[in-house]
Amino acid sequence: MDDCLFCKIVKGEIPSKKVYEDEKVYAFYDIEPAAPVHFLVIPKEHIMSSCGEVTEENSAIIGYIYQVIAKLARELKLDKGYRVVTNCGEDAGQTVQHIHFHVLAGGPLGKMA
Ligand code: AMP
Ligand code: ZN
């Protein structure tokens, strides 16, 4: 999608600090980290704007992203745990309309809001 920030990051039009990439997903460090380790995992294709658009037809990528997160957590030695967050819609504070999974780690994360 032309005016999507994360599509521009995938295309390299906006710089990012890459954590991981394959044919389906891209992972990069969040520009405003909310934890000592904070990266985002996104589908490369603009498959859906938010988790509110997940359907039977397009949901396979969600399971795949969780597989990638588990692999990255092992590689980055997030042995003491991590949190995966997806903000969905306005009240959750979603600011970028390209589905994404925050991975937060690197110390005690406190309780969820
Ligand atoms: P959300 O608020 O759940 O939509 O998350 C969007 C996230 O994207 C926020 O945590 C931002 O800090 C992050 N973000 C915005 N622009 C960039 C960028 N250029 N590079 C990396 N992360 C970004
Ligand atoms: Zn996009």
Tab-separated table of N, CA and C and ligand atoms in Angstrom:
chain	number	residue	atom	x	y	z
A	1	MET	N	0.855	-1.201	0.000
A	1	MET	CA	0.000	0.000	0.000
A	1	MET	C	0.889	1.249	0.000
A	2	ASP	N	0.621	2.172	-0.902
A	2	ASP	CA	1.557	3.263	-1.166
A	2	ASP	C	1.832	4.180	0.017
A	3	ASP	N	0.780	4.535	0.756
A	3	ASP	CA	1.002	5.518	1.816
A	3	ASP	C	1.131	4.871	3.202
A	4	CYS	N	1.561	3.602	3.222
A	4	CYS	CA	1.693	2.882	4.502
A	4	CYS	C	3.154	2.917	4.963
A	5	LEU	N	3.347	3.389	6.180
A	5	LEU	CA	4.701	3.496	6.739
A	5	LEU	C	5.434	2.157	6.733
A	6	PHE	N	4.757	1.101	7.174
A	6	PHE	CA	5.450	-0.185	7.269
A	6	PHE	C	5.707	-0.803	5.888
A	7	CYS	N	4.826	-0.555	4.918
A	7	CYS	CA	5.122	-0.997	3.540
A	7	CYS	C	6.368	-0.285	3.030
A	8	LYS	N	6.504	0.983	3.385
A	8	LYS	CA	7.703	1.735	2.966
A	8	LYS	C	8.948	1.175	3.643
A	9	ILE	N	8.827	0.757	4.889
A	9	ILE	CA	9.972	0.141	5.591
A	9	ILE	C	10.351	-1.170	4.902
A	10	VAL	N	9.360	-1.984	4.556
A	10	VAL	CA	9.636	-3.260	3.874
A	10	VAL	C	10.370	-3.005	2.556
A	11	LYS	N	9.938	-1.966	1.840
A	11	LYS	CA	10.555	-1.661	0.526
A	11	LYS	C	11.915	-0.966	0.655
A	12	GLY	N	12.277	-0.582	1.897
A	12	GLY	CA	13.555	0.104	2.101
A	12	GLY	C	13.479	1.598	1.814
A	13	GLU	N	12.268	2.104	1.624
A	13	GLU	CA	12.113	3.548	1.350
A	13	GLU	C	12.287	4.368	2.628
A	14	ILE	N	12.034	3.724	3.764
A	14	ILE	CA	12.296	4.337	5.077
A	14	ILE	C	13.255	3.385	5.788
A	15	PRO	N	14.349	3.915	6.352
A	15	PRO	CA	15.337	3.017	6.967
A	15	PRO	C	14.810	2.359	8.234
A	16	SER	N	15.324	1.168	8.508
A	16	SER	CA	14.956	0.476	9.742
A	16	SER	C	16.124	-0.395	10.155
A	17	LYS	N	16.098	-0.788	11.413
A	17	LYS	CA	17.158	-1.655	11.939
A	17	LYS	C	16.617	-3.083	11.943
A	18	LYS	N	17.039	-3.836	10.942
A	18	LYS	CA	16.460	-5.166	10.711
A	18	LYS	C	16.875	-6.174	11.779
A	19	VAL	N	15.898	-6.961	12.220
A	19	VAL	CA	16.163	-8.095	13.116
A	19	VAL	C	16.167	-9.387	12.299
A	20	TYR	N	15.252	-9.475	11.333
A	20	TYR	CA	15.048	-10.722	10.594
A	20	TYR	C	14.223	-10.428	9.348
A	21	GLU	N	14.455	-11.244	8.326
A	21	GLU	CA	13.654	-11.111	7.105
A	21	GLU	C	13.592	-12.453	6.402
A	22	ASP	N	12.438	-12.797	5.883
A	22	ASP	CA	12.347	-13.911	4.938
A	22	ASP	C	11.346	-13.516	3.861
A	23	GLU	N	10.874	-14.473	3.090
A	23	GLU	CA	10.003	-14.084	1.971
A	23	GLU	C	8.638	-13.563	2.429
A	24	LYS	N	8.257	-13.930	3.658
A	24	LYS	CA	6.905	-13.557	4.115
A	24	LYS	C	6.868	-12.464	5.176
A	25	VAL	N	7.900	-12.398	6.008
A	25	VAL	CA	7.841	-11.448	7.126
A	25	VAL	C	9.112	-10.603	7.238
A	26	TYR	N	8.951	-9.477	7.927
A	26	TYR	CA	10.068	-8.572	8.204
A	26	TYR	C	9.988	-8.202	9.685
A	27	ALA	N	11.129	-8.181	10.358
A	27	ALA	CA	11.170	-7.800	11.775
A	27	ALA	C	12.226	-6.719	11.943
A	28	PHE	N	11.902	-5.706	12.735
A	28	PHE	CA	12.812	-4.557	12.902
A	28	PHE	C	12.580	-3.920	14.267
A	29	TYR	N	13.625	-3.258	14.760
A	29	TYR	CA	13.527	-2.656	16.090
A	29	TYR	C	12.603	-1.444	16.069
A	30	ASP	N	11.803	-1.334	17.136
A	30	ASP	CA	10.886	-0.197	17.270
A	30	ASP	C	11.698	1.079	17.505
A	31	ILE	N	11.285	2.143	16.855
A	31	ILE	CA	12.003	3.418	16.932
A	31	ILE	C	11.856	4.068	18.309
A	32	GLU	N	10.798	3.713	19.035
A	32	GLU	CA	10.583	4.244	20.388
A	32	GLU	C	10.399	3.076	21.335
A	33	PRO	N	11.510	2.428	21.716
A	33	PRO	CA	11.383	1.190	22.486
A	33	PRO	C	10.683	1.385	23.837
A	34	ALA	N	9.782	0.459	24.134
A	34	ALA	CA	9.048	0.488	25.399
A	34	ALA	C	9.602	-0.551	26.370
A	35	ALA	N	10.704	-1.183	26.016
A	35	ALA	CA	11.367	-2.185	26.865
A	35	ALA	C	12.805	-2.281	26.367
A	36	PRO	N	13.715	-2.870	27.160
A	36	PRO	CA	15.112	-2.977	26.713
A	36	PRO	C	15.249	-3.661	25.346
A	37	VAL	N	14.421	-4.642	25.076
A	37	VAL	CA	14.340	-5.242	23.735
A	37	VAL	C	12.919	-5.000	23.222
A	38	HIS	N	12.799	-4.366	22.070
A	38	HIS	CA	11.460	-4.085	21.519
A	38	HIS	C	11.576	-4.069	19.996
A	39	PHE	N	11.045	-5.119	19.396
A	39	PHE	CA	11.019	-5.126	17.928
A	39	PHE	C	9.620	-5.465	17.449
A	40	LEU	N	9.395	-5.216	16.162
A	40	LEU	CA	8.090	-5.436	15.542
A	40	LEU	C	8.233	-6.510	14.472
A	41	VAL	N	7.247	-7.369	14.379
A	41	VAL	CA	7.230	-8.378	13.318
A	41	VAL	C	5.983	-8.124	12.478
A	42	ILE	N	6.189	-8.024	11.174
A	42	ILE	CA	5.070	-7.696	10.279
A	42	ILE	C	5.072	-8.617	9.059
A	43	PRO	N	3.888	-8.858	8.494
A	43	PRO	CA	3.880	-9.519	7.183
A	43	PRO	C	4.421	-8.527	6.158
A	44	LYS	N	5.208	-8.995	5.203
A	44	LYS	CA	5.736	-8.081	4.186
A	44	LYS	C	4.615	-7.511	3.324
A	45	GLU	N	3.658	-8.361	3.028
A	45	GLU	CA	2.517	-7.900	2.235
A	45	GLU	C	1.526	-7.204	3.145
A	46	HIS	N	0.876	-6.204	2.633
A	46	HIS	CA	-0.141	-5.478	3.412
A	46	HIS	C	-1.435	-6.310	3.412
A	47	ILE	N	-1.374	-7.433	4.104
A	47	ILE	CA	-2.480	-8.402	4.065
A	47	ILE	C	-3.694	-7.877	4.814
A	48	MET	N	-3.434	-7.201	5.929
A	48	MET	CA	-4.538	-6.651	6.722
A	48	MET	C	-4.041	-5.459	7.521
A	49	SER	N	-4.949	-4.522	7.762
A	49	SER	CA	-4.585	-3.317	8.502
A	49	SER	C	-4.502	-3.582	9.991
A	50	SER	N	-5.374	-4.438	10.480
A	50	SER	CA	-5.386	-4.700	11.920
A	50	SER	C	-5.912	-6.109	12.163
A	51	CYS	N	-5.808	-6.555	13.421
A	51	CYS	CA	-6.266	-7.916	13.712
A	51	CYS	C	-7.777	-8.039	13.560
A	52	GLY	N	-8.473	-6.923	13.485
A	52	GLY	CA	-9.913	-6.963	13.238
A	52	GLY	C	-10.255	-7.461	11.841
A	53	GLU	N	-9.262	-7.565	10.987
A	53	GLU	CA	-9.501	-8.021	9.601
A	53	GLU	C	-9.041	-9.456	9.370
A	54	VAL	N	-8.688	-10.164	10.447
A	54	VAL	CA	-8.252	-11.562	10.286
A	54	VAL	C	-9.458	-12.424	9.910
A	55	THR	N	-9.287	-13.240	8.887
A	55	THR	CA	-10.357	-14.132	8.432
A	55	THR	C	-9.785	-15.545	8.234
A	56	GLU	N	-10.697	-16.477	7.954
A	56	GLU	CA	-10.271	-17.845	7.685
A	56	GLU	C	-9.288	-17.884	6.506
A	57	GLU	N	-9.495	-17.004	5.547
A	57	GLU	CA	-8.678	-17.006	4.326
A	57	GLU	C	-7.267	-16.445	4.548
A	58	ASN	N	-7.142	-15.457	5.443
A	58	ASN	CA	-5.836	-14.779	5.544
A	58	ASN	C	-5.086	-15.062	6.848
A	59	SER	N	-5.612	-15.945	7.690
A	59	SER	CA	-5.055	-16.075	9.050
A	59	SER	C	-3.766	-16.905	9.139
A	60	ALA	N	-3.379	-17.589	8.075
A	60	ALA	CA	-2.191	-18.452	8.167
A	60	ALA	C	-0.941	-17.662	8.547
A	61	ILE	N	-0.852	-16.437	8.084
A	61	ILE	CA	0.332	-15.615	8.367
A	61	ILE	C	0.488	-15.349	9.882
A	62	ILE	N	-0.610	-15.355	10.596
A	62	ILE	CA	-0.535	-15.070	12.044
A	62	ILE	C	0.226	-16.200	12.746
A	63	GLY	N	-0.136	-17.438	12.416
A	63	GLY	CA	0.572	-18.586	12.996
A	63	GLY	C	2.039	-18.570	12.593
A	64	TYR	N	2.282	-18.200	11.337
A	64	TYR	CA	3.667	-18.160	10.853
A	64	TYR	C	4.473	-17.105	11.615
A	65	ILE	N	3.850	-15.956	11.851
A	65	ILE	CA	4.550	-14.893	12.597
A	65	ILE	C	4.895	-15.376	14.004
A	66	TYR	N	3.996	-16.109	14.640
A	66	TYR	CA	4.321	-16.641	15.978
A	66	TYR	C	5.466	-17.662	15.914
A	67	GLN	N	5.543	-18.414	14.835
A	67	GLN	CA	6.703	-19.322	14.662
A	67	GLN	C	7.993	-18.525	14.567
A	68	VAL	N	7.955	-17.444	13.783
A	68	VAL	CA	9.149	-16.598	13.621
A	68	VAL	C	9.532	-15.974	14.967
A	69	ILE	N	8.527	-15.517	15.705
A	69	ILE	CA	8.814	-14.904	17.010
A	69	ILE	C	9.489	-15.923	17.930
A	70	ALA	N	9.012	-17.145	17.940
A	70	ALA	CA	9.617	-18.184	18.798
A	70	ALA	C	11.069	-18.428	18.385
A	71	LYS	N	11.324	-18.454	17.091
A	71	LYS	CA	12.691	-18.662	16.575
A	71	LYS	C	13.594	-17.487	16.966
A	72	LEU	N	13.079	-16.264	16.797
A	72	LEU	CA	13.888	-15.087	17.140
A	72	LEU	C	14.153	-15.037	18.638
A	73	ALA	N	13.159	-15.406	19.426
A	73	ALA	CA	13.340	-15.399	20.892
A	73	ALA	C	14.454	-16.368	21.288
A	74	ARG	N	14.515	-17.513	20.623
A	74	ARG	CA	15.598	-18.462	20.910
A	74	ARG	C	16.941	-17.857	20.493
A	75	GLU	N	16.969	-17.299	19.286
A	75	GLU	CA	18.233	-16.750	18.763
A	75	GLU	C	18.732	-15.567	19.580
A	76	LEU	N	17.791	-14.742	20.025
A	76	LEU	CA	18.176	-13.548	20.802
A	76	LEU	C	18.295	-13.847	22.297
A	77	LYS	N	18.091	-15.126	22.628
A	77	LYS	CA	18.247	-15.610	24.006
A	77	LYS	C	17.327	-14.864	24.993
A	78	LEU	N	16.089	-14.750	24.598
A	78	LEU	CA	15.098	-14.125	25.480
A	78	LEU	C	14.554	-15.200	26.426
A	79	ASP	N	15.505	-15.876	27.097
A	79	ASP	CA	15.173	-17.084	27.853
A	79	ASP	C	14.244	-16.814	29.040
A	80	LYS	N	14.293	-15.595	29.559
A	80	LYS	CA	13.480	-15.303	30.740
A	80	LYS	C	12.075	-14.846	30.372
A	81	GLY	N	11.809	-14.791	29.103
A	81	GLY	CA	10.445	-14.487	28.682
A	81	GLY	C	10.333	-13.225	27.849
A	82	TYR	N	9.184	-13.094	27.265
A	82	TYR	CA	8.917	-11.928	26.408
A	82	TYR	C	7.413	-11.770	26.299
A	83	ARG	N	6.998	-10.613	25.834
A	83	ARG	CA	5.570	-10.334	25.655
A	83	ARG	C	5.319	-10.003	24.191
A	84	VAL	N	4.241	-10.548	23.653
A	84	VAL	CA	3.830	-10.237	22.277
A	84	VAL	C	2.535	-9.438	22.371
A	85	VAL	N	2.531	-8.270	21.727
A	85	VAL	CA	1.369	-7.375	21.813
A	85	VAL	C	0.952	-6.943	20.421
A	86	THR	N	-0.332	-6.999	20.176
A	86	THR	CA	-0.883	-6.395	18.952
A	86	THR	C	-1.975	-5.425	19.348
A	87	ASN	N	-1.759	-4.169	19.072
A	87	ASN	CA	-2.798	-3.176	19.310
A	87	ASN	C	-3.758	-3.215	18.135
A	88	CYS	N	-5.028	-3.293	18.456
A	88	CYS	CA	-6.046	-3.425	17.412
A	88	CYS	C	-7.052	-2.279	17.548
A	89	GLY	N	-6.895	-1.276	16.710
A	89	GLY	CA	-7.865	-0.187	16.686
A	89	GLY	C	-7.528	0.960	17.628
A	90	GLU	N	-8.370	1.950	17.558
A	90	GLU	CA	-8.133	3.253	18.198
A	90	GLU	C	-7.975	3.165	19.717
A	91	ASP	N	-8.896	2.499	20.383
A	91	ASP	CA	-8.831	2.454	21.847
A	91	ASP	C	-7.585	1.728	22.339
A	92	ALA	N	-7.056	0.827	21.528
A	92	ALA	CA	-5.833	0.113	21.907
A	92	ALA	C	-4.587	0.934	21.603
A	93	GLY	N	-4.772	2.047	20.891
A	93	GLY	CA	-3.639	2.914	20.560
A	93	GLY	C	-2.908	2.513	19.301
A	94	GLN	N	-3.568	1.767	18.427
A	94	GLN	CA	-2.906	1.406	17.162
A	94	GLN	C	-2.668	2.663	16.324
A	95	THR	N	-1.404	2.877	15.953
A	95	THR	CA	-1.061	4.083	15.197
A	95	THR	C	-0.673	3.778	13.751
A	96	VAL	N	-0.267	2.544	13.476
A	96	VAL	CA	0.113	2.175	12.108
A	96	VAL	C	-0.849	1.094	11.632
A	97	GLN	N	-1.503	1.374	10.498
A	97	GLN	CA	-2.582	0.492	10.019
A	97	GLN	C	-2.035	-0.582	9.079
A	98	HIS	N	-1.060	-1.329	9.561
A	98	HIS	CA	-0.494	-2.504	8.861
A	98	HIS	C	-0.237	-3.467	10.011
A	99	ILE	N	-0.907	-4.590	10.038
A	99	ILE	CA	-0.867	-5.438	11.242
A	99	ILE	C	0.588	-5.692	11.668
A	100	HIS	N	0.817	-5.618	12.974
A	100	HIS	CA	2.179	-5.806	13.497
A	100	HIS	C	2.124	-6.360	14.899
A	101	PHE	N	3.187	-7.068	15.240
A	101	PHE	CA	3.308	-7.730	16.535
A	101	PHE	C	4.518	-7.152	17.247
A	102	HIS	N	4.267	-6.492	18.371
A	102	HIS	CA	5.359	-5.987	19.197
A	102	HIS	C	5.929	-7.155	19.997
A	103	VAL	N	7.244	-7.273	20.049
A	103	VAL	CA	7.888	-8.243	20.936
A	103	VAL	C	8.721	-7.443	21.934
A	104	LEU	N	8.355	-7.602	23.216
A	104	LEU	CA	8.976	-6.829	24.292
A	104	LEU	C	9.667	-7.787	25.246
A	105	ALA	N	10.893	-7.421	25.648
A	105	ALA	CA	11.665	-8.322	26.513
A	105	ALA	C	12.823	-7.554	27.127
A	106	GLY	N	13.649	-8.304	27.843
A	106	GLY	CA	14.890	-7.726	28.362
A	106	GLY	C	14.813	-7.322	29.805
A	107	GLY	N	13.748	-7.694	30.501
A	107	GLY	CA	13.607	-7.376	31.912
A	107	GLY	C	12.154	-7.523	32.307
A	108	PRO	N	11.854	-7.412	33.605
A	108	PRO	CA	10.460	-7.534	34.025
A	108	PRO	C	9.611	-6.461	33.336
A	109	LEU	N	8.488	-6.864	32.775
A	109	LEU	CA	7.687	-5.964	31.949
A	109	LEU	C	6.523	-5.337	32.703
A	110	GLY	N	6.296	-5.755	33.923
A	110	GLY	CA	5.180	-5.192	34.668
A	110	GLY	C	3.858	-5.772	34.208
A	111	LYS	N	2.798	-5.321	34.889
A	111	LYS	CA	1.483	-5.857	34.529
A	111	LYS	C	0.968	-5.185	33.283
A	112	MET	N	0.081	-5.869	32.585
A	112	MET	CA	-0.579	-5.278	31.431
A	112	MET	C	-1.547	-4.214	31.911
A	113	ALA	N	-1.763	-3.208	31.069
A	113	ALA	CA	-2.727	-2.151	31.415
A	113	ALA	C	-4.120	-2.740	31.518
B	1	AMP	P1	1.130	0.702	17.321
B	1	AMP	O1	1.057	1.938	18.182
B	1	AMP	O2	0.754	-0.567	18.009
B	1	AMP	O3	0.415	0.908	16.002
B	1	AMP	O4	2.670	0.516	17.014
B	1	AMP	C1	3.363	1.243	16.049
B	1	AMP	C2	4.796	1.220	16.467
B	1	AMP	O5	5.591	1.611	15.367
B	1	AMP	C3	5.129	2.193	17.622
B	1	AMP	O6	5.638	1.445	18.734
B	1	AMP	C4	6.177	3.126	17.000
B	1	AMP	O7	7.187	3.482	17.916
B	1	AMP	C5	6.708	2.278	15.860
B	1	AMP	N1	7.291	3.036	14.773
B	1	AMP	C6	6.769	4.137	14.152
B	1	AMP	N2	7.583	4.542	13.155
B	1	AMP	C7	8.649	3.677	13.149
B	1	AMP	C8	9.838	3.576	12.359
B	1	AMP	N3	10.103	4.428	11.371
B	1	AMP	N4	10.701	2.574	12.655
B	1	AMP	C9	10.450	1.719	13.655
B	1	AMP	N5	9.341	1.746	14.426
B	1	AMP	C10	8.450	2.722	14.178
B	2	ZN	ZN	1.430	-1.614	4.791
